[in-house]
Short mmCIF file of C-alpha atoms in Angstrom, two decimals:
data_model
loop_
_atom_site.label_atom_id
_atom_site.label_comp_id
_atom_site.label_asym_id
_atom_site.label_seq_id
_atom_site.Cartn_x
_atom_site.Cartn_y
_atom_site.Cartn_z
CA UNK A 23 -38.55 27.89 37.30
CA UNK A 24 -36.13 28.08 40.05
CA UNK A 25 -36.44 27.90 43.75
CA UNK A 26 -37.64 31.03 45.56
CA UNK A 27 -34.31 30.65 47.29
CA UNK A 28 -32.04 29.96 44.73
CA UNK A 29 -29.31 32.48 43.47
CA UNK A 30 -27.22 30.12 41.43
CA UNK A 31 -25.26 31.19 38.75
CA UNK A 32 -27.30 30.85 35.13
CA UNK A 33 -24.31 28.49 34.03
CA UNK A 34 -26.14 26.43 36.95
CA UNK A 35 -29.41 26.81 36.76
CA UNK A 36 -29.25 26.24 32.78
CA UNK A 37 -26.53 23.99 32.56
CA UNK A 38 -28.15 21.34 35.26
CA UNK A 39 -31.58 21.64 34.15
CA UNK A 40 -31.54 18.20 32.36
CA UNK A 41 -31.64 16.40 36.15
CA UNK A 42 -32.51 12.86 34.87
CA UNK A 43 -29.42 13.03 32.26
CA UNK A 44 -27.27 14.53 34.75
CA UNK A 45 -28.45 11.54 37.69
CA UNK A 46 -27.99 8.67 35.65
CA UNK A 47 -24.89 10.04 33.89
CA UNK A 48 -23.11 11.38 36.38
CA UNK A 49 -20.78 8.51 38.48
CA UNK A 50 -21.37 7.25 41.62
CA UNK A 51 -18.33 7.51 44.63
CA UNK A 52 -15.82 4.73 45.00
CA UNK A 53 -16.22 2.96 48.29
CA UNK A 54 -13.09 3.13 49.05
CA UNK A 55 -13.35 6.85 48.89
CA UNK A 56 -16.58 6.88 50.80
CA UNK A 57 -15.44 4.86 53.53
CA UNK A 58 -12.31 7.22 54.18
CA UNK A 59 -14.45 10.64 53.83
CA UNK A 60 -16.56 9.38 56.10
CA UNK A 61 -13.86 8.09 58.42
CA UNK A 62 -12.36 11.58 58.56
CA UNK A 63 -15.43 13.38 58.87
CA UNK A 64 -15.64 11.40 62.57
CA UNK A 65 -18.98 9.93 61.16
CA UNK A 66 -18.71 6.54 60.51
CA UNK A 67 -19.91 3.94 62.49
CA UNK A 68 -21.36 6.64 64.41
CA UNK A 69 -24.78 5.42 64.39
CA UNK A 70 -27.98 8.18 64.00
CA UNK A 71 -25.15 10.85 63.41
CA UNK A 72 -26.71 13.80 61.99
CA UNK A 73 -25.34 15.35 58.21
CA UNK A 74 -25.98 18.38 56.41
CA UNK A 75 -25.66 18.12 52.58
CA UNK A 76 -24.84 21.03 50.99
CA UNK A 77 -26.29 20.96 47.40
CA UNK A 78 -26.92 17.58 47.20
CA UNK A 79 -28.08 17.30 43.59
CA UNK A 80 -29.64 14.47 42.43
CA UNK A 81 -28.74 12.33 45.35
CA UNK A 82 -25.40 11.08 43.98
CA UNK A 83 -24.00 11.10 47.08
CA UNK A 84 -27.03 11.49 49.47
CA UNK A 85 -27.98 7.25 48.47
CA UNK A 86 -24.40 6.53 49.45
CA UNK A 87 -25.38 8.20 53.10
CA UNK A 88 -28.89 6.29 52.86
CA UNK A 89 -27.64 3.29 52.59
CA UNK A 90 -24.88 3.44 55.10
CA UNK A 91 -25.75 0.90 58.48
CA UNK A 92 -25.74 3.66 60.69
CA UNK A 93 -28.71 4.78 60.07
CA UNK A 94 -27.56 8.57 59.54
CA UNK A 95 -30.24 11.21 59.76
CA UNK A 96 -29.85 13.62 56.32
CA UNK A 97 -30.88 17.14 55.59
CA UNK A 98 -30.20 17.42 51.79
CA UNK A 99 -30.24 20.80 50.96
CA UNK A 100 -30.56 21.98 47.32
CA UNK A 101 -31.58 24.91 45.77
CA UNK A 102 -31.93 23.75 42.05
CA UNK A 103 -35.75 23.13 41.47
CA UNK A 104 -35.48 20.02 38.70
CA UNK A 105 -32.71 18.32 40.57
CA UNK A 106 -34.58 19.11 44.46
CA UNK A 107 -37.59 17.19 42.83
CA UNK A 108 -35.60 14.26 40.70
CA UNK A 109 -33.94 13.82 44.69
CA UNK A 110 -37.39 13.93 46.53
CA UNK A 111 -38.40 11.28 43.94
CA UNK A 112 -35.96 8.89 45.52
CA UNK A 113 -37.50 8.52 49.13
CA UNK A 114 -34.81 8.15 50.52
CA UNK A 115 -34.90 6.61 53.99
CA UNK A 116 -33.55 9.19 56.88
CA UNK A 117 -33.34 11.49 54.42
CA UNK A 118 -34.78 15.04 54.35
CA UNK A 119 -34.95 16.88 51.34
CA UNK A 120 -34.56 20.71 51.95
CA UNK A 121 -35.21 24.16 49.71
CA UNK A 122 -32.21 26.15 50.87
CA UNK A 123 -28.82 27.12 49.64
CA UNK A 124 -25.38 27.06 51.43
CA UNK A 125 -25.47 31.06 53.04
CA UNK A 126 -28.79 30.45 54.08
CA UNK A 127 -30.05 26.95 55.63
CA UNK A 128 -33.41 26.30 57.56
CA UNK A 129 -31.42 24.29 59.82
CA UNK A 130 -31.19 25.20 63.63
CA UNK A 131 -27.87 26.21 65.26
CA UNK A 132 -25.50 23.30 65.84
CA UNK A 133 -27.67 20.70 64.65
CA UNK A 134 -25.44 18.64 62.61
CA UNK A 135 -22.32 16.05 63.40
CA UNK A 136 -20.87 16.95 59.81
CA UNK A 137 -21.56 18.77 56.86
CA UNK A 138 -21.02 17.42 53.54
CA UNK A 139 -20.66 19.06 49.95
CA UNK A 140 -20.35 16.32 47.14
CA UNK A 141 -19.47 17.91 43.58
CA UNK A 142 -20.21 21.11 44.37
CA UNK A 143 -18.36 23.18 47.26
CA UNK A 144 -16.65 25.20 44.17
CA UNK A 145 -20.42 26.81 43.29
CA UNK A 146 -20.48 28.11 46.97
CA UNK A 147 -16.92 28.83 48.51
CA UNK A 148 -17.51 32.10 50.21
CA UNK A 149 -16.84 33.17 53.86
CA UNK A 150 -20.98 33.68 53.90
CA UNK A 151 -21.20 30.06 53.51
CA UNK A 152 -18.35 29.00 55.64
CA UNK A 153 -20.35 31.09 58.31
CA UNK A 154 -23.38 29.05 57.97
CA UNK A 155 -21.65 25.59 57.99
CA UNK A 156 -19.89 26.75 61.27
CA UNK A 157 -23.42 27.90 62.89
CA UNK A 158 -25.36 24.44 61.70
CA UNK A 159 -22.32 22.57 63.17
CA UNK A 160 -22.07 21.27 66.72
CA UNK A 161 -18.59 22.38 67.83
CA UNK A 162 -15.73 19.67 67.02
CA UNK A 163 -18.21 18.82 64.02
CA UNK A 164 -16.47 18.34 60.53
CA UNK A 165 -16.54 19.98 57.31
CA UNK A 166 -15.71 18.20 54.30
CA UNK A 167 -16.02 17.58 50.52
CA UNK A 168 -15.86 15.49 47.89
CA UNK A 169 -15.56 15.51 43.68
CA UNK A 170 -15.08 13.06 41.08
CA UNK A 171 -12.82 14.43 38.56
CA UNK A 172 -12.17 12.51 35.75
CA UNK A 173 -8.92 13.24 33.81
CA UNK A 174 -10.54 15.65 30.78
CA UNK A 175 -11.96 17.89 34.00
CA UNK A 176 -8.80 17.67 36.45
CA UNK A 177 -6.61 20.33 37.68
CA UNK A 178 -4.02 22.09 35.18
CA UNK A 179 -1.28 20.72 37.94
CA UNK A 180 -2.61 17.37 37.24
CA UNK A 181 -0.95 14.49 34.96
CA UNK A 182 -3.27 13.08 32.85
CA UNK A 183 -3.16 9.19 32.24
CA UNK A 184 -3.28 9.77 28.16
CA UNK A 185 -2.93 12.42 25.66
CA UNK A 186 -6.05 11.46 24.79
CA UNK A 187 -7.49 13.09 27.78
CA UNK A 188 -5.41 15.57 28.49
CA UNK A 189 -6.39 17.21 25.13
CA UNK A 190 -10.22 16.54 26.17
CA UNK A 191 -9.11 18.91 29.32
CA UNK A 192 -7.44 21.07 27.17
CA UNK A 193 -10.22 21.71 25.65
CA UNK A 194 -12.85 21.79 28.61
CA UNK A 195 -10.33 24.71 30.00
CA UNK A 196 -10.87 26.70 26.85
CA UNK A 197 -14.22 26.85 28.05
CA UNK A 198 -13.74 28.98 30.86
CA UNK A 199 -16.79 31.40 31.86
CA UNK A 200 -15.74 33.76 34.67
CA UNK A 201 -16.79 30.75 37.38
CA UNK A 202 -14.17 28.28 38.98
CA UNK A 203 -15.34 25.28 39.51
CA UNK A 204 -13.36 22.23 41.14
CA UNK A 205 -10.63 21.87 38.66
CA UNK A 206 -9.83 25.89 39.07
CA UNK A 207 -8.89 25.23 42.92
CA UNK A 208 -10.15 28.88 43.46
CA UNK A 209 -12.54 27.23 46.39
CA UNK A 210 -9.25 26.48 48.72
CA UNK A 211 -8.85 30.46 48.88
CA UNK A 212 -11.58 30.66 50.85
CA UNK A 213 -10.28 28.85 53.83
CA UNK A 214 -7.11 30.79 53.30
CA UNK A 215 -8.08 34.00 53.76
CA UNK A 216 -9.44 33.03 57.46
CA UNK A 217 -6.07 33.66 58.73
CA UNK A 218 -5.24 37.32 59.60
CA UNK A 219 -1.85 39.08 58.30
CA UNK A 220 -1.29 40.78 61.58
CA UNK A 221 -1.47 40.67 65.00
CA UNK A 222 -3.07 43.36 64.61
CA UNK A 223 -5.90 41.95 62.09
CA UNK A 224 -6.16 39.06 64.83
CA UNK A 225 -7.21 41.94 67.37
CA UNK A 226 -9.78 43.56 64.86
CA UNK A 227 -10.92 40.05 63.52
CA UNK A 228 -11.64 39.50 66.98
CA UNK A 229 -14.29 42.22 67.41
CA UNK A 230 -15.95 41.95 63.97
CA UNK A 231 -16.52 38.23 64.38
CA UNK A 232 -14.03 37.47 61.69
CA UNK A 233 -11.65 34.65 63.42
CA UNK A 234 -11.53 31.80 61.50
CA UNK A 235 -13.85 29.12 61.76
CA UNK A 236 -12.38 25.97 60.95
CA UNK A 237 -9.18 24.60 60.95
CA UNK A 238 -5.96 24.62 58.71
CA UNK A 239 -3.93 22.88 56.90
CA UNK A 240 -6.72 21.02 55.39
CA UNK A 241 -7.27 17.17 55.02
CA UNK A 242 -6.84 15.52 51.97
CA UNK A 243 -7.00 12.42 50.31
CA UNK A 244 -7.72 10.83 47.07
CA UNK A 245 -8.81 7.41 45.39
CA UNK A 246 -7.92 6.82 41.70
CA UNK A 247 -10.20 4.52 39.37
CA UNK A 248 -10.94 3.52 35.67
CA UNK A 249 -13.93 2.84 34.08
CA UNK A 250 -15.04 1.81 30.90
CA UNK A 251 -17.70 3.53 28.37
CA UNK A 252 -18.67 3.26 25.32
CA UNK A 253 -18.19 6.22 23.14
CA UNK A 254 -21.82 7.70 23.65
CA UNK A 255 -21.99 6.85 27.30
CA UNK A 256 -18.52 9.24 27.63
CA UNK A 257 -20.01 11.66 25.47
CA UNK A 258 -23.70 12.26 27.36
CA UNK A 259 -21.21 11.75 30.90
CA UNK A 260 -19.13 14.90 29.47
CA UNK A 261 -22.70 16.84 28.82
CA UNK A 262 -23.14 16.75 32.43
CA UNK A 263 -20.47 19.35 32.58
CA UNK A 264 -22.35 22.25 32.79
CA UNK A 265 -20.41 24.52 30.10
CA UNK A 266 -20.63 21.50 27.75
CA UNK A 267 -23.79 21.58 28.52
CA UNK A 268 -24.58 25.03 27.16
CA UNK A 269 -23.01 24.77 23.98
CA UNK A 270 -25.31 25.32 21.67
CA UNK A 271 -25.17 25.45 17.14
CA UNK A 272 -21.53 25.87 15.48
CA UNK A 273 -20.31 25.55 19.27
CA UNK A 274 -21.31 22.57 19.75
CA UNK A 275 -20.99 20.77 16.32
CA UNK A 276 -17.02 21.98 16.77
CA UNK A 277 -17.18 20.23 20.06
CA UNK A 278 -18.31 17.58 18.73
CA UNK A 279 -15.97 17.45 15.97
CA UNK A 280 -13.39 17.32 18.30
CA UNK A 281 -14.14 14.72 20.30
CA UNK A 282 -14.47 12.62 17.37
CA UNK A 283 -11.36 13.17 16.21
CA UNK A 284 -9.49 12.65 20.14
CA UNK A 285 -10.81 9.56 20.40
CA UNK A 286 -9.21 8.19 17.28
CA UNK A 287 -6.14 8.54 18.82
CA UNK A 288 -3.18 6.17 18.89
CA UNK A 289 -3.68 5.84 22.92
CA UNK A 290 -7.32 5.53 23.31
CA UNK A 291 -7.33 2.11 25.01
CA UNK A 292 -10.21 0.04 24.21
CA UNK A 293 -11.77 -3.42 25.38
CA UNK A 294 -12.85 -6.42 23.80
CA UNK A 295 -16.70 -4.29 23.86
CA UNK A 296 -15.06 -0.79 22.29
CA UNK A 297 -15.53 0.68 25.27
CA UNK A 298 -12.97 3.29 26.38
CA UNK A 299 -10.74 3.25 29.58
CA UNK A 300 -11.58 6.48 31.19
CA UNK A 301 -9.36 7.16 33.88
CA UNK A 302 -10.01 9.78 36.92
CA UNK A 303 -9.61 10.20 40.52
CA UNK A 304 -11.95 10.86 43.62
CA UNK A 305 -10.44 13.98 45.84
CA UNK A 306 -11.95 15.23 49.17
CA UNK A 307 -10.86 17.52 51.86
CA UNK A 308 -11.82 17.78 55.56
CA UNK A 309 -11.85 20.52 58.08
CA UNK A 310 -12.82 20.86 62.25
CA UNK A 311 -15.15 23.29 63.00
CA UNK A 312 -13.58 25.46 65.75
#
């Protein structure tokens, strides 16, 4: 059943449903990474700073913020019913886990120091939600977010490390259902289209409430990493891919198929345990609320 305020896409609500695979499947955030996102968004070592996470899942990233020393005081929002409960579950300290989705958050005006949205900003990048962030922001707060990307889910502009993987992304392209998620880049659009063509736009914009609300160019940064898995610990990790996921008879035994045969290759590297280097990168971006 899904939350009373939940509008997520089915390829969401379906495709996450399995919250326990999808929690202890999914990877955790380099602390390298971590560290600098946090640097950026002007929150650490900024003790009792107050965050908003957008969509926080399972708590991939929320547990990162719990167990940071300064204490930070969370309001995970999440509007998926299995993985809301699987994060509740957790008891988390400082950490408040809220029904709610990014366009509309029980969260008073100007409330938070930042506003974070780990693995999933790409589900919800509208200017309805960029409206919201800016209200539940203090002014001078920061926007940001974060996603693990792994080499088979990176961006077409992307090299992949191996052939190996870049066929496995090949492949998880084909699979495209009418919704952009990270490796699509459609989400950066929304932060373009805050600036006005015109000077005459900028008067309009100015009247209808439309001037933008946080600041360009973007931040970015990135951390690259390897890990190693065994075959069946890559293959549940790429069923946490939500149109993997959903693939269902002849679909999925040709999936299946197919991953079989790519990781026979000549370049899958392997280590003394058969487990396979999997190779992938964390990416986040940052933006001032004005």
């Amino acid at each position: 059943m899904a939350s009373q305020t939940s509008s997520l896409p089915a390829q969401a609500e379906e495709g996450f449903k399995d919250a326990a695979s999808y929690d202890a499947y999914r990877p955790s955030y380099p602390p390298e990474a971590v560290e600098k996102f946090l640097t950026n968004l002007k929150v650490a070592q900024q003790f009792d700073a107050k965050i908003v996470e957008l969509a926080s899942g399972t708590g991939k990233f929320t547990e990162l913020l719990a167990q940071r020393p300064e204490r930070f005081l969370v309001k995970a929002i999440e509007p998926h019913q299995s993985m809301r409960e699987k994060l509740v579950q957790k008891d988390l300290p400082g950490v408040e886990v809220v029904d709610g989705k990014a366009e509309k958050m029980p969260i008073a005006d100007e409330w938070g120091d930042a506003c974070i949205a780990a693995q999933s900003f790409h589900w919800f990048a509208t200017p309805e939600a960029l409206k919201e962030i800016q209200r539940v922001l203090r002014p001078g707060a920061v926007f940001g977010a974060i996603w693990n990307a792994e080499d088979y889910n990176k961006p077409k502009s992307w090299p992949a490390t191996t052939k190996w993987e870049q066929k496995l992304n090949d492949f998880v392209y084909s699979l495209y259902d009418g919704i952009p998620r990270f490796r699509h880049l459609k989400w950066k659009e929304v932060f373009d289209q805050q600036l006005p063509a015109t000077p005459l736009q900028v008067i309009k914009d100015t009247f209808t409430d439309r001037l933008p609300r946080f600041s360009l160019p973007l931040g970015e940064d990135s951390v690259k990493w390897t890990v190693w898995l065994s075959e069946e610990a890559l293959s549940l990790r790429l069923n946490t891919l939500s149109q993997i996921a959903l693939l269902k008879g002849d679909k999925r035994e040709a999936y299946l198929k197919l991953l079989k045969e790519i990781l026979q290759g000549d370049d899958v590297e392997r280590n003394e345990n058969g487990e396979i280097a999997v190779h992938g990168i964390t990416y986040f971006i940052w933006t001032d609320r004005i």
